[in-house]
Amino acid sequence: MKKLTMLLLTGLLVLPLATGCGSKKQSYGGDSTYSSLKSAFLGDHVYFDFDRYEIRADGAAIIQAKAAFLQQYPNIRTEIQGHCDERGTEVYNMALGDRRAKATYNYITSLGIAGNRLSTVSYGKERPLDPAHNEAAWARNRRAQFVVISE
Amino acid sequence: MANHYFRPASGSGAFRLLALLVFGLLAAAASPAWGQAGPADFSDNPSVYIDINRGAGGRKYNIAITDLLPLAAGGRVDRNAAYLPDRLGKNLAMTGLFNTIDPRASLEPEALKRAGLDGGGLPDFPSWSKIGADFLVKGAMSASGSRLTLEMRLFDVGLGRPIFGKRYAGPAKDARKMINQFTNSVLEAITGIPGVFGSEIIFASGDPSVKDIMLTELGGDDAVLVAGHRGGPSTQPTIGPGGRKAWVRRNNKVWELVVDGRVVSSGDTHLSPGFKSDGTVAAAVSGPQSTDIYSFAGRNKTRLTFAGGINVSPSFSPDGSRMAYASDQGGVVSIYVAPVGGAGQPLVTGGKATDPVWSPTGEYIAFVSRETDVCIIRPDGTGLRQLTGGQGTNQRPSFSPDGRMIVFSSTRNGRAQLFVMAANGDSQQPLMPDYRPPQEQPYWSPLRPALAY
C-alpha cells in the first residue's frame, strides 16, 4: 500500500514533464520507456484466421512481448477484448470473440501472468478497428486487443 | 367467370366445392345477422379456396379493398378510413397468397358504393371482376370520441356471393388490433386456417453498443420498448411458453442471462437463450476452455454439450425431445441435432451454418447458411431449401406460430431491417417498412394472437 502511494506520488510529481498521454492515475507515467512500451502493448494486436481462435505464431510472439511488459510493470491490470470481422451471425461472432479473448488469456497465463490481473470480454463484431468491407479490414478486425484497466 | 379457385386437388390440399357452395348459401341466408358482434363459425363448413401448401409459382389471388365509408350515410370518418384498408392489404400481401388491386379502378356505380355494406343488396360484382378482383372487401366505420366501430365484409367476386361479415366496437386505439383480427378471419375464410396477425415478434434495436429489446407484432408498424439498460447492449431475445421472455445483455464487461426481466446468471459470457416447451431455459456459456450449452433451473445449471469448441444457439423441438444447435466440433460451425439427455449428435448441415430454429410442427429447422442466407432443412438432413439469395445478409430466422411464415433480419435495403416471408420463401418484404432504427435478432412468439374482439 505504501509502495503504491509512493508510486502514485511520483507519477503526480513528474506528470507535468510527461510529454504524451498521461492521466493523474498513471503510476508509471513519467517513465519514457514505459510510455513507448505501453503504446506497443496497446497498439499491437493478436490476429486470428477467419473463423479460428487458435493462437498463430505471430500472435504468440506478440503475447510473449505483452507478458514481458506485464512482468516488468506488475501493477498493471488489463482487459483482453476479443473481436471479429463483420461477417457471420451475431451469436457465433460473440462466441468466437470470446474464444479469441480466452485463448489469449490462456496463453499469457501459461507464461506466468497471474489470472487476477486479467479479465476478458467479447465484443463480437461490435467494435471493428477498420470499418471497411474488404479482406484487409476483416484481417485487422479479427483480433484480441489488450486494454489497460489500471496501472 | 371461371371458378379458378378450384384447382385439382393435389398433395394435401383439399378443395371443397360442395362445402363452399353450401357455406355460401348459409352465409347469404345468415346475412340478416350481420351487424352482430361475434365471429362466424367456420368449423362445420370450412371453405378452402387455396391450397396453402402449394409451392412457389402458384397464382396469387387478387383482392380489392375499398376505403371505409361512414357507418351511417352522411356520418364522419377519420384517418382510419384509409389506414385500416391499407393495413389489411399489406397484411394479406405479406402472406404471399394475395395481390392487392387498386379499388379506384373499379367502375362500380357511385350509387352502389354502399351496396352490401348493410347486409342488404350486393356489390356490383361485374365491376370488380372486370379489374381482376377475385375477392372484395368493403367496410364502414364510425368514430365517436375515443370509440371506434368497424364493420367489415368479405365478398367472393367470382361466385358473386358474400362470404362473411364482422363488426368490431372498442377503443379507437385498438383499430389495428381489429384489422389484424379481421385479417385472420379473412385468411380462415379463404384458406381454412386463421392467420396469426397480431402475434408478437421480439427483436433487438439500436446501434451495436446500445441495443434495446423491442416488441412488435405481425401487422404492426411500430414497436414498444421491452427492456434496455445503460451498461451495454441487450440482444438475442426469445419468447417461450406463456409469453415468457429471455435475452442476454452486456452489463459493462459481462454478458448476463436475463429471464423474465431478472438476471439469472452472470460471471461468464452468456449467449443465445432458448426456451424448451416445459419452460426450461437453455443458453450458451463461454467458459475458460469451451463454449457450451447449459440448461438453467433456478441457480443450478446442467451442461448439455460436451464436444468442446463453440456450441451456441439452442433451439428445442416442439416436443422437447431434441435440441438443434450450432457447433464447430467438426471444424466449421454447422447445425447439429441432439436428443435431449441422450447420446449421439448427428450433423444436419454441411458447410458453415448458424442460427438454427425449429418450425412449430417440428418438420423443419431453419438456419443461416454461409452467414448470408436463410435455408430450411428437415431434422434428418434431407429436404434442404435455400429461401433467400443474392440480397444482403439474411440472419436469425424464426417461424410464425402457425409455421406459415418466417421472420428474419436482412440488410438488403442498406440497413438492418426485419423481413417476413412465406415459409416457402415467397413474398419477402420488410415487416415495418417505415420503422427507421436498426432491427436485428428477431424471434417470433410461439403464442397465437389473443382474440381481443
PDB file of C-alpha atoms in Angstrom, chain B residues 178-363:
ATOM      1  CA  MET B 178     -59.379  -5.022 -35.039  1.00  0.00           C
ATOM      2  CA  ILE B 179     -57.990  -5.047 -38.562  1.00  0.00           C
ATOM      3  CA  ASN B 180     -55.381  -7.672 -37.674  1.00  0.00           C
ATOM      4  CA  GLN B 181     -58.135  -9.846 -36.299  1.00  0.00           C
ATOM      5  CA  PHE B 182     -60.221  -9.277 -39.412  1.00  0.00           C
ATOM      6  CA  THR B 183     -57.167 -10.274 -41.473  1.00  0.00           C
ATOM      7  CA  ASN B 184     -57.046 -13.550 -39.558  1.00  0.00           C
ATOM      8  CA  SER B 185     -60.724 -14.155 -40.263  1.00  0.00           C
ATOM      9  CA  VAL B 186     -60.269 -13.434 -43.986  1.00  0.00           C
ATOM     10  CA  LEU B 187     -57.425 -15.931 -44.077  1.00  0.00           C
ATOM     11  CA  GLU B 188     -59.542 -18.500 -42.249  1.00  0.00           C
ATOM     12  CA  ALA B 189     -62.437 -17.992 -44.680  1.00  0.00           C
ATOM     13  CA  ILE B 190     -60.238 -18.313 -47.735  1.00  0.00           C
ATOM     14  CA  THR B 191     -57.569 -20.817 -46.692  1.00  0.00           C
ATOM     15  CA  GLY B 192     -59.328 -22.760 -43.958  1.00  0.00           C
ATOM     16  CA  ILE B 193     -56.706 -21.736 -41.392  1.00  0.00           C
ATOM     17  CA  PRO B 194     -56.818 -18.452 -39.458  1.00  0.00           C
ATOM     18  CA  GLY B 195     -53.861 -16.107 -39.783  1.00  0.00           C
ATOM     19  CA  VAL B 196     -51.605 -15.047 -36.922  1.00  0.00           C
ATOM     20  CA  PHE B 197     -51.717 -11.276 -37.373  1.00  0.00           C
ATOM     21  CA  GLY B 198     -51.224  -9.666 -34.001  1.00  0.00           C
ATOM     22  CA  SER B 199     -48.791 -12.361 -32.848  1.00  0.00           C
ATOM     23  CA  GLU B 200     -45.724 -10.879 -31.182  1.00  0.00           C
ATOM     24  CA  ILE B 201     -42.234 -10.575 -32.600  1.00  0.00           C
ATOM     25  CA  ILE B 202     -39.425  -9.604 -30.230  1.00  0.00           C
ATOM     26  CA  PHE B 203     -36.162  -8.149 -31.541  1.00  0.00           C
ATOM     27  CA  ALA B 204     -33.099  -6.042 -30.716  1.00  0.00           C
ATOM     28  CA  SER B 205     -32.961  -2.483 -31.984  1.00  0.00           C
ATOM     29  CA  GLY B 206     -30.385   0.282 -31.945  1.00  0.00           C
ATOM     30  CA  ASP B 207     -26.706   0.856 -32.601  1.00  0.00           C
ATOM     31  CA  PRO B 208     -24.352  -2.017 -31.730  1.00  0.00           C
ATOM     32  CA  SER B 209     -23.314  -0.764 -28.282  1.00  0.00           C
ATOM     33  CA  VAL B 210     -26.765   0.368 -27.100  1.00  0.00           C
ATOM     34  CA  LYS B 211     -29.279  -2.145 -28.410  1.00  0.00           C
ATOM     35  CA  ASP B 212     -32.635  -2.437 -26.638  1.00  0.00           C
ATOM     36  CA  ILE B 213     -35.184  -5.241 -26.592  1.00  0.00           C
ATOM     37  CA  MET B 214     -38.302  -4.231 -28.537  1.00  0.00           C
ATOM     38  CA  LEU B 215     -41.636  -5.831 -29.285  1.00  0.00           C
ATOM     39  CA  THR B 216     -43.804  -5.540 -32.366  1.00  0.00           C
ATOM     40  CA  GLU B 217     -46.406  -7.770 -33.990  1.00  0.00           C
ATOM     41  CA  LEU B 218     -47.268  -9.217 -37.343  1.00  0.00           C
ATOM     42  CA  GLY B 219     -49.388  -6.465 -38.839  1.00  0.00           C
ATOM     43  CA  GLY B 220     -47.642  -3.844 -36.705  1.00  0.00           C
ATOM     44  CA  ASP B 221     -45.936  -0.737 -37.997  1.00  0.00           C
ATOM     45  CA  ASP B 222     -44.125   0.377 -34.861  1.00  0.00           C
ATOM     46  CA  ALA B 223     -42.577  -1.208 -31.765  1.00  0.00           C
ATOM     47  CA  VAL B 224     -42.593  -0.789 -27.999  1.00  0.00           C
ATOM     48  CA  LEU B 225     -39.652  -0.987 -25.614  1.00  0.00           C
ATOM     49  CA  VAL B 226     -39.399  -4.166 -23.531  1.00  0.00           C
ATOM     50  CA  ALA B 227     -36.050  -3.528 -21.851  1.00  0.00           C
ATOM     51  CA  GLY B 228     -32.784  -1.705 -22.186  1.00  0.00           C
ATOM     52  CA  HIS B 229     -30.070  -0.641 -19.806  1.00  0.00           C
ATOM     53  CA  ARG B 230     -27.117   1.704 -19.678  1.00  0.00           C
ATOM     54  CA  GLY B 231     -24.390  -0.896 -19.201  1.00  0.00           C
ATOM     55  CA  GLY B 232     -24.339  -2.046 -22.829  1.00  0.00           C
ATOM     56  CA  PRO B 233     -26.469  -3.718 -25.473  1.00  0.00           C
ATOM     57  CA  SER B 234     -29.334  -6.123 -24.796  1.00  0.00           C
ATOM     58  CA  THR B 235     -29.837  -8.665 -27.560  1.00  0.00           C
ATOM     59  CA  GLN B 236     -30.722 -12.193 -28.724  1.00  0.00           C
ATOM     60  CA  PRO B 237     -34.239 -12.118 -27.240  1.00  0.00           C
ATOM     61  CA  THR B 238     -36.512 -15.137 -27.285  1.00  0.00           C
ATOM     62  CA  ILE B 239     -40.090 -15.917 -26.213  1.00  0.00           C
ATOM     63  CA  GLY B 240     -41.215 -19.146 -24.592  1.00  0.00           C
ATOM     64  CA  PRO B 241     -44.339 -20.758 -23.175  1.00  0.00           C
ATOM     65  CA  GLY B 242     -46.800 -18.314 -21.675  1.00  0.00           C
ATOM     66  CA  GLY B 243     -45.042 -15.414 -23.352  1.00  0.00           C
ATOM     67  CA  ARG B 244     -42.029 -15.591 -21.046  1.00  0.00           C
ATOM     68  CA  LYS B 245     -39.045 -13.708 -22.381  1.00  0.00           C
ATOM     69  CA  ALA B 246     -35.289 -14.159 -22.146  1.00  0.00           C
ATOM     70  CA  TRP B 247     -32.311 -12.347 -23.655  1.00  0.00           C
ATOM     71  CA  VAL B 248     -28.685 -11.516 -22.903  1.00  0.00           C
ATOM     72  CA  ARG B 249     -27.209  -8.140 -22.091  1.00  0.00           C
ATOM     73  CA  ARG B 250     -23.708  -6.813 -21.707  1.00  0.00           C
ATOM     74  CA  ASN B 251     -23.510  -5.199 -18.301  1.00  0.00           C
ATOM     75  CA  ASN B 252     -20.312  -3.205 -18.785  1.00  0.00           C
ATOM     76  CA  LYS B 253     -17.966  -6.165 -19.439  1.00  0.00           C
ATOM     77  CA  VAL B 254     -20.115  -9.158 -18.576  1.00  0.00           C
ATOM     78  CA  TRP B 255     -22.703 -10.816 -20.806  1.00  0.00           C
ATOM     79  CA  GLU B 256     -25.556 -11.731 -18.445  1.00  0.00           C
ATOM     80  CA  LEU B 257     -28.541 -14.029 -18.947  1.00  0.00           C
ATOM     81  CA  VAL B 258     -31.868 -12.273 -18.313  1.00  0.00           C
ATOM     82  CA  VAL B 259     -35.069 -14.321 -17.874  1.00  0.00           C
ATOM     83  CA  ASP B 260     -38.434 -12.738 -17.107  1.00  0.00           C
ATOM     84  CA  GLY B 261     -36.663  -9.426 -16.589  1.00  0.00           C
ATOM     85  CA  ARG B 262     -34.223 -10.711 -13.955  1.00  0.00           C
ATOM     86  CA  VAL B 263     -30.533 -11.586 -14.274  1.00  0.00           C
ATOM     87  CA  VAL B 264     -30.430 -15.328 -13.574  1.00  0.00           C
ATOM     88  CA  SER B 265     -26.797 -15.997 -14.392  1.00  0.00           C
ATOM     89  CA  SER B 266     -23.741 -13.793 -14.723  1.00  0.00           C
ATOM     90  CA  GLY B 267     -19.946 -14.024 -14.475  1.00  0.00           C
ATOM     91  CA  ASP B 268     -19.087 -15.939 -17.633  1.00  0.00           C
ATOM     92  CA  THR B 269     -20.202 -14.837 -21.095  1.00  0.00           C
ATOM     93  CA  HIS B 270     -23.837 -15.886 -21.693  1.00  0.00           C
ATOM     94  CA  LEU B 271     -25.271 -16.155 -25.186  1.00  0.00           C
ATOM     95  CA  SER B 272     -28.324 -17.169 -27.215  1.00  0.00           C
ATOM     96  CA  PRO B 273     -31.027 -18.270 -24.738  1.00  0.00           C
ATOM     97  CA  GLY B 274     -33.764 -20.621 -25.932  1.00  0.00           C
ATOM     98  CA  PHE B 275     -36.878 -21.944 -24.183  1.00  0.00           C
ATOM     99  CA  LYS B 276     -37.924 -25.569 -24.083  1.00  0.00           C
ATOM    100  CA  SER B 277     -41.678 -26.227 -24.228  1.00  0.00           C
ATOM    101  CA  ASP B 278     -41.645 -27.071 -20.491  1.00  0.00           C
ATOM    102  CA  GLY B 279     -40.361 -23.550 -19.743  1.00  0.00           C
ATOM    103  CA  THR B 280     -36.751 -24.535 -19.104  1.00  0.00           C
ATOM    104  CA  VAL B 281     -34.227 -22.035 -20.437  1.00  0.00           C
ATOM    105  CA  ALA B 282     -31.015 -23.128 -22.096  1.00  0.00           C
ATOM    106  CA  ALA B 283     -28.189 -20.806 -23.105  1.00  0.00           C
ATOM    107  CA  ALA B 284     -24.577 -20.963 -24.176  1.00  0.00           C
ATOM    108  CA  VAL B 285     -21.980 -20.152 -21.523  1.00  0.00           C
ATOM    109  CA  SER B 286     -18.464 -19.372 -22.631  1.00  0.00           C
ATOM    110  CA  GLY B 287     -16.060 -20.857 -20.099  1.00  0.00           C
ATOM    111  CA  PRO B 288     -12.249 -20.981 -19.934  1.00  0.00           C
ATOM    112  CA  GLN B 289     -11.833 -23.869 -22.374  1.00  0.00           C
ATOM    113  CA  SER B 290     -15.042 -24.121 -24.393  1.00  0.00           C
ATOM    114  CA  THR B 291     -18.412 -22.510 -25.082  1.00  0.00           C
ATOM    115  CA  ASP B 292     -21.149 -24.949 -24.107  1.00  0.00           C
ATOM    116  CA  ILE B 293     -24.913 -25.057 -23.829  1.00  0.00           C
ATOM    117  CA  TYR B 294     -26.381 -25.354 -20.359  1.00  0.00           C
ATOM    118  CA  SER B 295     -29.921 -25.831 -19.125  1.00  0.00           C
ATOM    119  CA  PHE B 296     -30.839 -23.477 -16.274  1.00  0.00           C
ATOM    120  CA  ALA B 297     -33.125 -24.329 -13.373  1.00  0.00           C
ATOM    121  CA  GLY B 298     -33.095 -21.769 -10.605  1.00  0.00           C
ATOM    122  CA  ARG B 299     -29.462 -21.379  -9.571  1.00  0.00           C
ATOM    123  CA  ASN B 300     -28.451 -24.767 -10.947  1.00  0.00           C
ATOM    124  CA  LYS B 301     -27.248 -25.353 -14.437  1.00  0.00           C
ATOM    125  CA  THR B 302     -26.784 -28.610 -16.314  1.00  0.00           C
ATOM    126  CA  ARG B 303     -24.324 -28.967 -19.159  1.00  0.00           C
ATOM    127  CA  LEU B 304     -25.856 -30.251 -22.400  1.00  0.00           C
ATOM    128  CA  THR B 305     -22.908 -30.254 -24.846  1.00  0.00           C
ATOM    129  CA  PHE B 306     -19.545 -31.954 -24.373  1.00  0.00           C
ATOM    130  CA  ALA B 307     -17.676 -31.884 -27.672  1.00  0.00           C
ATOM    131  CA  GLY B 308     -15.586 -28.801 -26.844  1.00  0.00           C
ATOM    132  CA  GLY B 309     -15.148 -25.720 -29.004  1.00  0.00           C
ATOM    133  CA  ILE B 310     -18.091 -23.419 -29.682  1.00  0.00           C
ATOM    134  CA  ASN B 311     -21.662 -24.633 -29.070  1.00  0.00           C
ATOM    135  CA  VAL B 312     -24.379 -21.970 -29.233  1.00  0.00           C
ATOM    136  CA  SER B 313     -27.975 -21.174 -30.250  1.00  0.00           C
ATOM    137  CA  PRO B 314     -30.021 -23.983 -28.666  1.00  0.00           C
ATOM    138  CA  SER B 315     -33.476 -24.467 -30.205  1.00  0.00           C
ATOM    139  CA  PHE B 316     -35.721 -27.253 -28.941  1.00  0.00           C
ATOM    140  CA  SER B 317     -38.088 -29.401 -30.973  1.00  0.00           C
ATOM    141  CA  PRO B 318     -41.756 -28.710 -30.144  1.00  0.00           C
ATOM    142  CA  ASP B 319     -42.000 -31.963 -28.146  1.00  0.00           C
ATOM    143  CA  GLY B 320     -38.852 -31.048 -26.201  1.00  0.00           C
ATOM    144  CA  SER B 321     -37.096 -34.284 -27.112  1.00  0.00           C
ATOM    145  CA  ARG B 322     -34.383 -32.858 -29.337  1.00  0.00           C
ATOM    146  CA  MET B 323     -32.120 -29.816 -29.392  1.00  0.00           C
ATOM    147  CA  ALA B 324     -30.752 -28.196 -32.534  1.00  0.00           C
ATOM    148  CA  TYR B 325     -27.681 -26.033 -32.046  1.00  0.00           C
ATOM    149  CA  ALA B 326     -24.675 -24.601 -33.843  1.00  0.00           C
ATOM    150  CA  SER B 327     -21.312 -26.205 -33.125  1.00  0.00           C
ATOM    151  CA  ASP B 328     -17.819 -26.032 -34.593  1.00  0.00           C
ATOM    152  CA  GLN B 329     -16.938 -29.517 -33.314  1.00  0.00           C
ATOM    153  CA  GLY B 330     -16.443 -30.679 -36.903  1.00  0.00           C
ATOM    154  CA  GLY B 331     -14.035 -27.857 -37.740  1.00  0.00           C
ATOM    155  CA  VAL B 332     -16.545 -25.496 -39.348  1.00  0.00           C
ATOM    156  CA  VAL B 333     -19.615 -24.296 -37.469  1.00  0.00           C
ATOM    157  CA  SER B 334     -22.688 -26.300 -38.554  1.00  0.00           C
ATOM    158  CA  ILE B 335     -26.083 -27.359 -37.238  1.00  0.00           C
ATOM    159  CA  TYR B 336     -26.358 -30.447 -35.053  1.00  0.00           C
ATOM    160  CA  VAL B 337     -29.408 -32.135 -33.561  1.00  0.00           C
ATOM    161  CA  ALA B 338     -29.006 -33.958 -30.265  1.00  0.00           C
ATOM    162  CA  PRO B 339     -31.570 -35.968 -28.342  1.00  0.00           C
ATOM    163  CA  VAL B 340     -32.021 -34.103 -25.068  1.00  0.00           C
ATOM    164  CA  GLY B 341     -30.408 -36.228 -22.358  1.00  0.00           C
ATOM    165  CA  GLY B 342     -29.361 -38.858 -24.866  1.00  0.00           C
ATOM    166  CA  ALA B 343     -26.252 -39.799 -26.774  1.00  0.00           C
ATOM    167  CA  GLY B 344     -25.277 -39.076 -30.337  1.00  0.00           C
ATOM    168  CA  GLN B 345     -25.233 -35.707 -32.020  1.00  0.00           C
ATOM    169  CA  PRO B 346     -25.766 -36.135 -35.739  1.00  0.00           C
ATOM    170  CA  LEU B 347     -24.705 -33.388 -38.072  1.00  0.00           C
ATOM    171  CA  VAL B 348     -27.637 -31.963 -40.012  1.00  0.00           C
ATOM    172  CA  THR B 349     -25.979 -29.483 -42.335  1.00  0.00           C
ATOM    173  CA  GLY B 350     -22.677 -29.443 -44.076  1.00  0.00           C
ATOM    174  CA  GLY B 351     -20.863 -26.165 -44.696  1.00  0.00           C
ATOM    175  CA  LYS B 352     -20.963 -23.153 -42.442  1.00  0.00           C
ATOM    176  CA  ALA B 353     -24.358 -22.884 -40.758  1.00  0.00           C
ATOM    177  CA  THR B 354     -25.635 -20.996 -37.716  1.00  0.00           C
ATOM    178  CA  ASP B 355     -28.849 -19.712 -36.039  1.00  0.00           C
ATOM    179  CA  PRO B 356     -30.949 -22.918 -36.086  1.00  0.00           C
ATOM    180  CA  VAL B 357     -34.637 -22.759 -35.147  1.00  0.00           C
ATOM    181  CA  TRP B 358     -37.380 -25.424 -35.235  1.00  0.00           C
ATOM    182  CA  SER B 359     -40.658 -24.956 -37.027  1.00  0.00           C
ATOM    183  CA  PRO B 360     -43.706 -25.285 -34.737  1.00  0.00           C
ATOM    184  CA  THR B 361     -44.626 -28.640 -36.289  1.00  0.00           C
ATOM    185  CA  GLY B 362     -41.101 -29.989 -35.856  1.00  0.00           C
ATOM    186  CA  GLU B 363     -40.953 -30.730 -39.556  1.00  0.00           C
TER     187      GLU B 363
END
